[in-house]
């Protein structure tokens, strides 16, 4: 018998006051779309074993998740097909139901007389709304498990943090308790037979999504590809990470963000692999700083600031300084369509936008330059904020994620940053320009890589 599953109870919280009942346990999978290294699945296994009940997994397919185009649903569906296969090996069925979870889930749980329902954690308003709707309508207990963060978001801090320097000591104080290995899922009461697999093509045809934004070629979705990508990063590029992570030509970045966004990879597992690698301490800690401190700071921002997706959510000092400069003359002004089509006067900015359009990933350092130039060349700061978010969510495979919301809010709204020397348009928001990029990396090479040599020569 495999050793019993032990889970730190601080990772779990109840979302209603009902008790467990005599029926199957359902893991309502949403954020963490993977079988391995998944605390929500592990908790649901533990609950099922303790209740003497079978476990099943449910995914509620929203018709249009925050406007996600086909590029994202394609990545997600291919990952879910793999999850279905991995669950079948545990004797667990995956059911996908279509429609708004607030309506479909209570009905499904009642129909199958669910004994308990376990959800994973997301700080996003839409998903929190789903859970609030479901919690009161369910006739069984509803639990929420933070399977996305190393330190549970609600435990790390009771409030919105100002910057990495304020949350870092709180996260590090709990790192020893939570940056741990995972037990393996094991189940004792599964049925002998499973229903046939889901009809995925039918599901995909139901989607009301923008099919013109197609899947990104060359990136393989799913748990196995995520682990392979992590392995190649830790064995290779991690050893150059500290020095080269801000150089978009170096390829030193992990490229893990789409897998982390869809939960096809556990950040905790990735951090453990990095910490245990043979790379130099500076590289290991630089990666953990991004993956643990910065990422969980973003979760904190979205969890405690309901206006994380709007200009209104930024700090008062930033709003004030930007509004004082709202009437400054802009050197250039572009419409959302001109930005979307990479039609500005700046070859470097166009290269970053082209990278986003074609690869669905924009390099972390370039995303800052890219967003700050949208601020500089938009009619108002609020318009810039919305344009940057719209483009990021439409094209970035890790769009609609706390990291993306905070990336834009940091670049344009000074979130988690501080006031700098005041200047035109930016006010006291940190300024970046192409000279700064030229000091960091080979700009003509990046432009040539992204847009062909055409525009590189202009630089
Ligand atoms: N989560 C769901 O539970 N159901 C969906 O249909 C769904 C679609 C979806 C599309 C694009 C995307 O970027 C995320 C999507 N997610 C969906 C949510 C995702 O897995 C995370 O839970 C959220 O991004 C919250 O962080």
Short mmCIF file of C-alpha atoms and ligand atoms in Angstrom, two decimals:
data_model
loop_
_atom_site.label_atom_id
_atom_site.label_comp_id
_atom_site.label_asym_id
_atom_site.label_seq_id
_atom_site.Cartn_x
_atom_site.Cartn_y
_atom_site.Cartn_z
CA UNK A 1 0.00 0.00 0.00
CA UNK A 2 1.47 3.37 -0.96
CA UNK A 3 2.13 5.63 2.04
CA UNK A 4 -0.93 7.67 3.02
CA UNK A 5 -1.20 11.08 1.41
CA UNK A 6 -0.32 13.86 3.85
CA UNK A 7 -1.18 17.44 3.00
CA UNK A 8 -0.53 20.63 4.97
CA UNK A 9 -4.06 21.62 6.02
CA UNK A 10 -3.12 25.29 5.65
CA UNK A 11 -3.31 24.70 1.89
CA UNK A 12 -7.03 23.91 2.14
CA UNK A 13 -10.00 26.06 3.08
CA UNK A 14 -13.76 25.52 3.12
CA UNK A 15 -16.02 27.60 0.85
CA UNK A 16 -19.31 26.53 2.46
CA UNK A 17 -20.45 25.12 5.78
CA UNK A 18 -21.91 21.84 4.53
CA UNK A 19 -20.51 18.49 5.66
CA UNK A 20 -19.09 15.70 3.53
CA UNK A 21 -21.81 13.34 2.41
CA UNK A 22 -22.01 9.64 1.36
CA UNK A 23 -21.22 9.99 -2.33
CA UNK A 24 -18.36 10.27 -4.83
CA UNK A 25 -15.74 12.98 -4.40
CA UNK A 26 -15.40 15.39 -7.34
CA UNK A 27 -12.25 17.39 -8.10
CA UNK A 28 -13.42 20.44 -10.05
CA UNK A 29 -10.25 21.06 -12.09
CA UNK A 30 -9.79 24.56 -13.53
CA UNK A 31 -6.49 26.29 -12.75
CA UNK A 32 -4.24 23.27 -12.33
CA UNK A 33 -4.79 21.12 -15.37
CA UNK A 34 -2.40 18.29 -14.51
CA UNK A 35 -2.28 14.98 -12.64
CA UNK A 36 1.26 15.11 -11.22
CA UNK A 37 2.28 17.48 -8.42
CA UNK A 38 -1.29 18.72 -7.93
CA UNK A 39 -2.33 19.39 -4.30
CA UNK A 40 -6.01 19.79 -5.22
CA UNK A 41 -6.08 16.34 -6.84
CA UNK A 42 -4.10 14.90 -3.91
CA UNK A 43 -6.53 16.38 -1.39
CA UNK A 44 -9.48 14.98 -3.37
CA UNK A 45 -7.77 11.54 -3.38
CA UNK A 46 -7.24 11.73 0.39
CA UNK A 47 -10.88 12.77 0.90
CA UNK A 48 -12.18 9.94 -1.33
CA UNK A 49 -10.06 7.33 0.48
CA UNK A 50 -11.20 8.59 3.89
CA UNK A 51 -14.88 8.57 2.84
CA UNK A 52 -14.54 5.18 1.17
CA UNK A 53 -15.76 6.73 -2.05
CA UNK A 54 -14.56 6.90 -5.68
CA UNK A 55 -12.99 10.06 -7.09
CA UNK A 56 -13.86 11.67 -10.38
CA UNK A 57 -12.58 14.83 -12.04
CA UNK A 58 -14.77 17.48 -13.65
CA UNK A 59 -13.81 20.36 -15.95
CA UNK A 60 -16.39 23.06 -16.68
CA UNK A 61 -15.85 24.45 -20.15
CA UNK A 62 -16.79 28.13 -20.26
CA UNK A 63 -18.14 29.15 -23.70
CA UNK A 64 -15.89 32.19 -23.89
CA UNK A 65 -13.35 32.56 -21.08
CA UNK A 66 -12.55 36.28 -20.90
CA UNK A 67 -12.47 36.45 -24.69
CA UNK A 68 -9.79 33.79 -25.09
CA UNK A 69 -9.23 33.02 -28.79
CA UNK A 70 -8.74 29.58 -30.33
CA UNK A 71 -4.96 29.85 -29.80
CA UNK A 72 -5.55 29.36 -26.06
CA UNK A 73 -8.37 26.82 -26.20
CA UNK A 74 -6.31 24.70 -28.58
CA UNK A 75 -3.36 24.69 -26.14
CA UNK A 76 -5.70 23.93 -23.25
CA UNK A 77 -7.68 21.18 -25.00
CA UNK A 78 -4.57 19.33 -26.09
CA UNK A 79 -3.40 19.45 -22.47
CA UNK A 80 -6.77 18.23 -21.18
CA UNK A 81 -6.76 15.26 -23.57
CA UNK A 82 -3.48 14.22 -21.96
CA UNK A 83 -4.94 14.76 -18.47
CA UNK A 84 -7.82 12.47 -19.41
CA UNK A 85 -5.37 9.71 -20.39
CA UNK A 86 -3.28 10.14 -17.25
CA UNK A 87 -6.40 10.03 -15.04
CA UNK A 88 -7.63 6.84 -16.74
CA UNK A 89 -4.42 5.17 -15.59
CA UNK A 90 -5.55 5.94 -12.03
CA UNK A 91 -9.03 4.60 -12.77
CA UNK A 92 -10.40 8.15 -12.66
CA UNK A 93 -12.74 9.54 -15.29
CA UNK A 94 -12.60 13.12 -16.56
CA UNK A 95 -15.92 14.67 -17.46
CA UNK A 96 -16.15 17.99 -19.30
CA UNK A 97 -19.42 19.86 -19.02
CA UNK A 98 -20.16 22.88 -21.16
CA UNK A 99 -21.69 26.12 -19.91
CA UNK A 100 -21.42 28.56 -17.02
CA UNK A 101 -20.26 26.60 -13.94
CA UNK A 102 -22.63 28.53 -11.64
CA UNK A 103 -25.50 26.84 -13.50
CA UNK A 104 -24.08 23.51 -14.62
CA UNK A 105 -22.04 22.42 -11.61
CA UNK A 106 -24.67 22.31 -8.79
CA UNK A 107 -26.97 20.29 -11.07
CA UNK A 108 -24.17 17.85 -11.93
CA UNK A 109 -23.15 17.43 -8.26
CA UNK A 110 -26.77 16.77 -7.23
CA UNK A 111 -27.35 14.31 -10.10
CA UNK A 112 -24.35 12.23 -8.99
CA UNK A 113 -25.05 12.77 -5.29
CA UNK A 114 -21.50 14.12 -4.77
CA UNK A 115 -20.17 13.62 -1.23
CA UNK A 116 -17.68 16.49 -1.49
CA UNK A 117 -16.36 18.88 -4.12
CA UNK A 118 -12.73 20.02 -4.22
CA UNK A 119 -11.71 23.09 -6.28
CA UNK A 120 -8.27 24.45 -7.08
CA UNK A 121 -7.41 28.14 -6.50
CA UNK A 122 -7.45 31.20 -8.75
CA UNK A 123 -7.41 34.84 -7.63
CA UNK A 124 -9.27 35.99 -10.77
CA UNK A 125 -12.67 37.64 -10.30
CA UNK A 126 -14.43 35.49 -12.92
CA UNK A 127 -13.37 32.23 -11.27
CA UNK A 128 -14.09 33.53 -7.75
CA UNK A 129 -17.56 34.45 -8.97
CA UNK A 130 -18.08 30.90 -10.21
CA UNK A 131 -17.20 29.54 -6.77
CA UNK A 132 -19.39 31.98 -4.86
CA UNK A 133 -22.33 30.99 -7.08
CA UNK A 134 -21.64 27.28 -6.63
CA UNK A 135 -20.86 27.30 -2.88
CA UNK A 136 -24.35 28.30 -1.77
CA UNK A 137 -26.18 26.05 -4.29
CA UNK A 138 -24.25 22.85 -3.54
CA UNK A 139 -25.78 20.31 -1.17
CA UNK A 140 -22.29 19.02 -0.29
CA UNK A 141 -19.09 20.47 1.15
CA UNK A 142 -16.93 22.66 -1.14
CA UNK A 143 -13.19 22.90 -0.46
CA UNK A 144 -10.57 25.09 -2.15
CA UNK A 145 -6.94 24.03 -2.39
CA UNK A 146 -4.16 26.35 -3.55
CA UNK A 147 -2.33 23.99 -5.91
CA UNK A 148 -0.86 26.83 -8.00
CA UNK A 149 1.37 28.57 -5.46
CA UNK A 150 4.16 27.25 -3.29
CA UNK A 151 2.83 29.21 -0.29
CA UNK A 152 -0.99 29.38 -0.28
CA UNK A 153 -1.94 32.90 -1.41
CA UNK A 154 -4.20 33.64 1.55
CA UNK A 155 -1.47 32.45 3.98
CA UNK A 156 1.44 34.41 2.45
CA UNK A 157 -0.09 37.75 3.39
CA UNK A 158 -3.42 39.08 4.71
CA UNK A 159 -3.23 42.19 2.48
CA UNK A 160 -2.06 43.71 -0.81
CA UNK A 161 1.74 43.97 -0.69
CA UNK A 162 3.65 47.03 -1.93
CA UNK A 163 6.57 45.35 -3.61
CA UNK A 164 8.71 42.22 -3.85
CA UNK A 165 10.76 43.51 -0.91
CA UNK A 166 7.70 43.47 1.38
CA UNK A 167 6.34 40.03 0.46
CA UNK A 168 9.75 38.30 0.08
CA UNK A 169 10.40 37.84 3.85
CA UNK A 170 6.84 36.54 4.35
CA UNK A 171 7.21 33.99 1.54
CA UNK A 172 10.71 32.96 2.56
CA UNK A 173 9.59 32.42 6.17
CA UNK A 174 7.21 29.73 4.87
CA UNK A 175 9.45 28.34 2.11
CA UNK A 176 10.70 25.48 4.30
CA UNK A 177 7.18 24.36 5.17
CA UNK A 178 5.82 24.48 1.63
CA UNK A 179 8.64 23.97 -0.89
CA UNK A 180 8.41 20.21 -0.35
CA UNK A 181 8.14 17.00 -2.38
CA UNK A 182 4.76 15.66 -3.47
CA UNK A 183 3.22 12.31 -2.52
CA UNK A 184 1.89 10.20 -5.39
CA UNK A 185 -1.90 10.09 -5.90
CA UNK A 186 -3.36 6.73 -4.85
CA UNK A 187 -6.98 5.62 -4.72
CA UNK A 188 -8.72 2.66 -3.11
CA UNK A 189 -12.38 2.75 -4.20
CA UNK A 190 -12.40 3.34 -7.96
CA UNK A 191 -14.98 1.52 -10.15
CA UNK A 192 -13.73 -1.34 -12.33
CA UNK A 193 -14.85 0.26 -15.57
CA UNK A 194 -14.73 3.81 -16.92
CA UNK A 195 -17.05 5.45 -19.46
CA UNK A 196 -15.58 6.04 -22.94
CA UNK A 197 -13.28 9.06 -23.40
CA UNK A 198 -14.71 12.53 -24.05
CA UNK A 199 -15.65 13.58 -27.57
CA UNK A 200 -13.12 16.44 -27.74
CA UNK A 201 -13.79 17.49 -31.33
CA UNK A 202 -17.49 17.96 -30.51
CA UNK A 203 -16.54 20.07 -27.50
CA UNK A 204 -14.25 22.25 -29.58
CA UNK A 205 -17.04 22.87 -32.11
CA UNK A 206 -19.21 24.33 -29.31
CA UNK A 207 -16.75 27.10 -28.53
CA UNK A 208 -17.75 30.69 -29.32
CA UNK A 209 -14.23 31.93 -29.80
CA UNK A 210 -12.15 33.90 -32.29
CA UNK A 211 -10.80 31.14 -34.52
CA UNK A 212 -8.69 33.55 -36.57
CA UNK A 213 -6.00 33.60 -33.86
CA UNK A 214 -4.57 30.20 -34.44
CA UNK A 215 -2.49 27.83 -32.38
CA UNK A 216 1.21 28.66 -32.13
CA UNK A 217 3.29 26.17 -34.12
CA UNK A 218 6.31 24.61 -32.49
CA UNK A 219 5.16 24.54 -28.88
CA UNK A 220 3.80 21.21 -27.61
CA UNK A 221 1.12 21.58 -24.85
CA UNK A 222 0.54 19.15 -21.99
CA UNK A 223 2.14 17.74 -18.85
CA UNK A 224 4.80 15.61 -20.54
CA UNK A 225 5.99 18.43 -22.81
CA UNK A 226 6.04 20.79 -19.80
CA UNK A 227 8.26 18.41 -17.82
CA UNK A 228 10.54 17.96 -20.85
CA UNK A 229 10.81 21.73 -21.28
CA UNK A 230 11.60 22.12 -17.58
CA UNK A 231 14.24 19.39 -17.81
CA UNK A 232 15.97 21.00 -20.79
CA UNK A 233 15.86 24.41 -19.09
CA UNK A 234 17.31 23.16 -15.79
CA UNK A 235 20.00 21.09 -17.55
CA UNK A 236 20.89 23.84 -19.98
CA UNK A 237 19.83 27.45 -19.89
CA UNK A 238 19.46 27.73 -16.10
CA UNK A 239 23.26 27.95 -15.84
CA UNK A 240 23.13 31.22 -17.82
CA UNK A 241 19.91 32.52 -16.29
CA UNK A 242 21.17 35.17 -13.86
CA UNK A 243 23.31 36.93 -16.47
CA UNK A 244 21.25 36.42 -19.58
CA UNK A 245 17.60 36.40 -18.47
CA UNK A 246 17.16 40.00 -19.70
CA UNK A 247 18.63 39.25 -23.11
CA UNK A 248 15.84 38.19 -25.49
CA UNK A 249 18.44 36.82 -27.91
CA UNK A 250 19.91 34.45 -25.35
CA UNK A 251 16.98 32.07 -25.18
CA UNK A 252 17.91 31.81 -21.51
CA UNK A 253 14.32 32.21 -20.38
CA UNK A 254 12.51 29.09 -19.28
CA UNK A 255 9.59 29.35 -21.76
CA UNK A 256 7.49 27.70 -19.05
CA UNK A 257 4.88 30.46 -18.69
CA UNK A 258 2.16 28.90 -20.93
CA UNK A 259 2.50 25.60 -19.01
CA UNK A 260 2.35 27.41 -15.67
CA UNK A 261 -0.64 29.49 -16.78
CA UNK A 262 -2.73 26.44 -17.72
CA UNK A 263 -1.44 24.53 -14.71
CA UNK A 264 0.13 21.86 -16.93
CA UNK A 265 3.26 22.31 -14.81
CA UNK A 266 3.55 22.84 -11.05
CA UNK A 267 5.58 25.91 -10.08
CA UNK A 268 6.50 24.10 -6.87
CA UNK A 269 7.90 21.16 -8.81
CA UNK A 270 9.80 23.51 -11.13
CA UNK A 271 11.30 25.35 -8.16
CA UNK A 272 12.35 22.06 -6.52
CA UNK A 273 14.05 20.91 -9.74
CA UNK A 274 15.92 24.21 -10.03
CA UNK A 275 16.98 24.34 -6.38
CA UNK A 276 18.29 20.77 -6.58
CA UNK A 277 20.14 21.28 -9.86
CA UNK A 278 23.92 21.60 -10.21
CA UNK A 279 23.62 25.18 -11.52
CA UNK A 280 25.40 27.91 -9.55
CA UNK A 281 23.55 29.36 -6.56
CA UNK A 282 23.14 32.77 -8.27
CA UNK A 283 21.28 31.15 -11.18
CA UNK A 284 19.12 28.93 -9.01
CA UNK A 285 18.08 31.79 -6.76
CA UNK A 286 17.47 34.16 -9.71
CA UNK A 287 15.04 31.64 -11.16
CA UNK A 288 13.34 31.02 -7.79
CA UNK A 289 13.01 34.80 -7.37
CA UNK A 290 10.96 34.96 -10.61
CA UNK A 291 9.07 31.71 -10.15
CA UNK A 292 8.31 32.05 -6.42
CA UNK A 293 8.62 35.65 -5.20
CA UNK A 294 7.55 37.60 -8.33
CA UNK A 295 4.85 35.16 -9.42
CA UNK A 296 3.28 34.92 -5.95
CA UNK A 297 3.47 38.71 -5.60
CA UNK A 298 1.32 38.84 -8.76
CA UNK A 299 -1.17 36.40 -7.26
CA UNK A 300 -1.27 38.61 -4.14
CA UNK A 301 -2.02 41.70 -6.24
CA UNK A 302 -4.91 40.05 -8.10
CA UNK A 303 -6.27 38.41 -4.96
CA UNK A 304 -6.43 41.61 -2.87
CA UNK A 305 -7.03 44.19 -5.58
CA UNK A 306 -10.33 43.65 -7.40
CA UNK A 307 -9.28 46.22 -10.03
CA UNK A 308 -6.16 44.31 -11.09
CA UNK A 309 -7.33 44.43 -14.72
CA UNK A 310 -7.89 48.16 -14.87
CA UNK A 311 -6.00 51.44 -14.76
CA UNK A 312 -8.08 52.31 -11.67
CA UNK A 313 -6.29 49.60 -9.69
CA UNK A 314 -2.86 51.28 -9.79
CA UNK A 315 -1.42 53.16 -6.77
CA UNK A 316 -2.65 56.73 -6.13
CA UNK A 317 0.84 58.27 -6.63
CA UNK A 318 1.02 56.67 -10.07
CA UNK A 319 -2.49 57.75 -11.07
CA UNK A 320 -1.73 61.30 -9.91
CA UNK A 321 1.55 61.67 -11.78
CA UNK A 322 0.19 60.13 -14.98
CA UNK A 323 -2.89 62.37 -14.94
CA UNK A 324 -0.68 65.44 -14.39
CA UNK A 325 1.04 64.54 -17.68
CA UNK A 326 -2.05 63.31 -19.54
CA UNK A 327 -2.00 66.42 -21.77
CA UNK A 328 1.72 66.30 -22.57
CA UNK A 329 2.47 66.14 -26.27
CA UNK A 330 3.02 62.54 -27.47
CA UNK A 331 5.89 62.04 -29.95
CA UNK A 332 3.63 59.59 -31.78
CA UNK A 333 0.06 58.37 -31.43
CA UNK A 334 -1.20 54.97 -32.57
CA UNK A 335 -4.61 53.29 -32.64
CA UNK A 336 -5.13 49.83 -31.12
CA UNK A 337 -5.14 48.39 -34.67
CA UNK A 338 -1.79 49.99 -35.54
CA UNK A 339 -0.28 48.56 -32.37
CA UNK A 340 -1.86 45.16 -33.08
CA UNK A 341 -0.37 45.10 -36.60
CA UNK A 342 3.08 46.19 -35.37
CA UNK A 343 2.87 49.37 -37.48
CA UNK A 344 4.73 51.90 -35.32
CA UNK A 345 7.81 53.92 -36.29
CA UNK A 346 9.96 51.85 -33.90
CA UNK A 347 11.51 48.65 -35.36
CA UNK A 348 12.29 47.35 -31.88
CA UNK A 349 8.72 47.75 -30.68
CA UNK A 350 7.42 46.19 -33.90
CA UNK A 351 9.76 43.22 -33.38
CA UNK A 352 8.38 42.66 -29.87
CA UNK A 353 4.80 42.83 -31.16
CA UNK A 354 5.67 40.47 -34.02
CA UNK A 355 7.17 38.01 -31.51
CA UNK A 356 3.91 38.18 -29.56
CA UNK A 357 1.72 37.69 -32.66
CA UNK A 358 3.73 34.78 -34.01
CA UNK A 359 5.03 32.92 -30.98
CA UNK A 360 2.43 33.75 -28.31
CA UNK A 361 5.28 34.55 -25.95
CA UNK A 362 6.85 37.96 -25.37
CA UNK A 363 10.18 37.93 -23.57
CA UNK A 364 9.89 39.30 -20.01
CA UNK A 365 12.30 42.20 -20.53
CA UNK A 366 10.75 43.08 -23.89
CA UNK A 367 7.23 42.98 -22.37
CA UNK A 368 8.25 45.91 -20.14
CA UNK A 369 9.64 47.95 -23.06
CA UNK A 370 6.62 46.97 -25.18
CA UNK A 371 4.05 48.08 -22.56
CA UNK A 372 5.89 51.31 -21.68
CA UNK A 373 5.95 52.40 -25.32
CA UNK A 374 2.21 51.78 -25.55
CA UNK A 375 1.91 54.24 -22.64
CA UNK A 376 4.15 56.74 -24.51
CA UNK A 377 2.25 56.48 -27.81
CA UNK A 378 -1.38 56.25 -26.63
CA UNK A 379 -3.78 59.15 -26.19
CA UNK A 380 -4.30 58.55 -22.45
CA UNK A 381 -2.71 56.31 -19.78
CA UNK A 382 -6.01 54.48 -19.22
CA UNK A 383 -6.30 53.75 -22.94
CA UNK A 384 -2.70 52.47 -22.94
CA UNK A 385 -3.48 50.12 -20.04
CA UNK A 386 -6.49 48.64 -21.86
CA UNK A 387 -4.62 48.29 -25.18
CA UNK A 388 -1.66 46.51 -23.53
CA UNK A 389 -3.98 44.10 -21.69
CA UNK A 390 -6.09 43.47 -24.80
CA UNK A 391 -3.04 42.61 -26.91
CA UNK A 392 -1.47 40.50 -24.16
CA UNK A 393 -4.69 38.54 -23.54
CA UNK A 394 -5.42 38.02 -27.24
CA UNK A 395 -1.98 36.81 -28.29
CA UNK A 396 0.12 35.78 -25.26
CA UNK A 397 -0.29 32.09 -24.40
CA UNK A 398 0.05 33.11 -20.75
CA UNK A 399 -2.59 35.82 -21.09
CA UNK A 400 -5.47 36.17 -18.57
CA UNK A 401 -2.99 35.36 -15.84
CA UNK A 402 -1.92 37.32 -12.75
CA UNK A 403 1.61 37.59 -14.18
CA UNK A 404 0.24 39.32 -17.27
CA UNK A 405 -2.04 41.71 -15.37
CA UNK A 406 0.81 42.70 -13.07
CA UNK A 407 3.28 42.93 -15.96
CA UNK A 408 1.10 45.61 -17.55
CA UNK A 409 0.26 47.29 -14.21
CA UNK A 410 3.99 47.46 -13.30
CA UNK A 411 5.05 48.85 -16.69
CA UNK A 412 2.29 51.44 -17.10
CA UNK A 413 0.99 51.95 -13.56
CA UNK A 414 4.08 51.63 -11.37
CA UNK A 415 2.57 48.72 -9.39
CA UNK A 416 5.27 47.17 -7.14
CA UNK A 417 7.66 49.90 -8.37
CA UNK A 418 8.54 53.35 -7.01
CA UNK A 419 8.52 56.95 -8.35
CA UNK A 420 11.46 57.88 -10.64
CA UNK A 421 12.75 61.13 -12.13
CA UNK A 422 9.75 62.99 -13.54
CA UNK A 423 9.53 63.40 -17.32
CA UNK A 424 7.12 64.06 -20.17
CA UNK A 425 4.11 61.70 -20.52
CA UNK A 426 5.52 59.18 -17.97
CA UNK A 427 5.50 61.54 -15.02
CA UNK A 428 7.36 59.63 -12.31
CA UNK A 429 6.68 56.18 -13.83
CA UNK A 430 9.97 54.39 -14.60
CA UNK A 431 11.06 55.23 -18.16
CA UNK A 432 12.58 52.79 -20.63
CA UNK A 433 13.87 53.44 -24.12
CA UNK A 434 15.72 51.63 -26.88
CA UNK A 435 19.09 52.96 -25.66
CA UNK A 436 18.46 51.04 -22.44
CA UNK A 437 17.78 47.94 -24.54
CA UNK A 438 20.92 48.53 -26.62
CA UNK A 439 22.96 48.49 -23.41
CA UNK A 440 21.37 45.14 -22.45
CA UNK A 441 21.39 43.15 -25.68
CA UNK A 442 22.05 43.03 -29.43
CA UNK A 443 18.99 44.94 -30.67
CA UNK A 444 19.56 44.59 -34.45
CA UNK A 445 19.90 40.84 -34.00
CA UNK A 446 16.60 40.65 -32.06
CA UNK A 447 14.83 42.72 -34.73
CA UNK A 448 16.27 40.60 -37.53
CA UNK A 449 15.24 37.41 -35.72
CA UNK A 450 11.68 38.64 -35.27
CA UNK A 451 10.95 40.61 -38.41
CA UNK A 452 13.53 39.44 -40.92
CA UNK A 453 16.41 41.71 -41.85
CA UNK A 454 14.01 44.28 -43.38
CA UNK A 455 13.59 46.52 -40.35
CA UNK A 456 16.87 45.64 -38.58
CA UNK A 457 18.86 47.90 -40.90
CA UNK A 458 16.71 50.87 -39.84
CA UNK A 459 18.17 50.63 -36.36
N1 LIG B 1 -10.79 27.47 -16.85
C1 LIG B 1 -11.93 26.71 -16.77
O1 LIG B 1 -12.23 26.18 -15.70
N2 LIG B 1 -12.77 26.54 -17.84
C2 LIG B 1 -12.48 27.06 -19.04
O2 LIG B 1 -13.24 26.88 -19.99
C3 LIG B 1 -11.28 27.83 -19.19
C4 LIG B 1 -10.92 28.40 -20.43
C5 LIG B 1 -9.71 29.15 -20.51
C6 LIG B 1 -9.32 29.74 -21.73
C7 LIG B 1 -8.16 30.50 -21.80
C8 LIG B 1 -7.39 30.68 -20.67
O3 LIG B 1 -6.25 31.42 -20.75
C9 LIG B 1 -7.74 30.12 -19.43
C10 LIG B 1 -8.91 29.33 -19.36
N3 LIG B 1 -9.29 28.73 -18.15
C11 LIG B 1 -10.45 28.00 -18.05
C12 LIG B 1 -8.77 29.19 -16.88
C13 LIG B 1 -7.35 28.87 -16.53
O4 LIG B 1 -7.09 27.57 -16.52
C14 LIG B 1 -7.12 29.51 -15.16
O5 LIG B 1 -7.98 28.92 -14.23
C15 LIG B 1 -7.40 31.01 -15.20
O6 LIG B 1 -6.59 31.60 -16.14
C16 LIG B 1 -7.20 31.59 -13.83
O7 LIG B 1 -5.85 31.82 -13.59
#
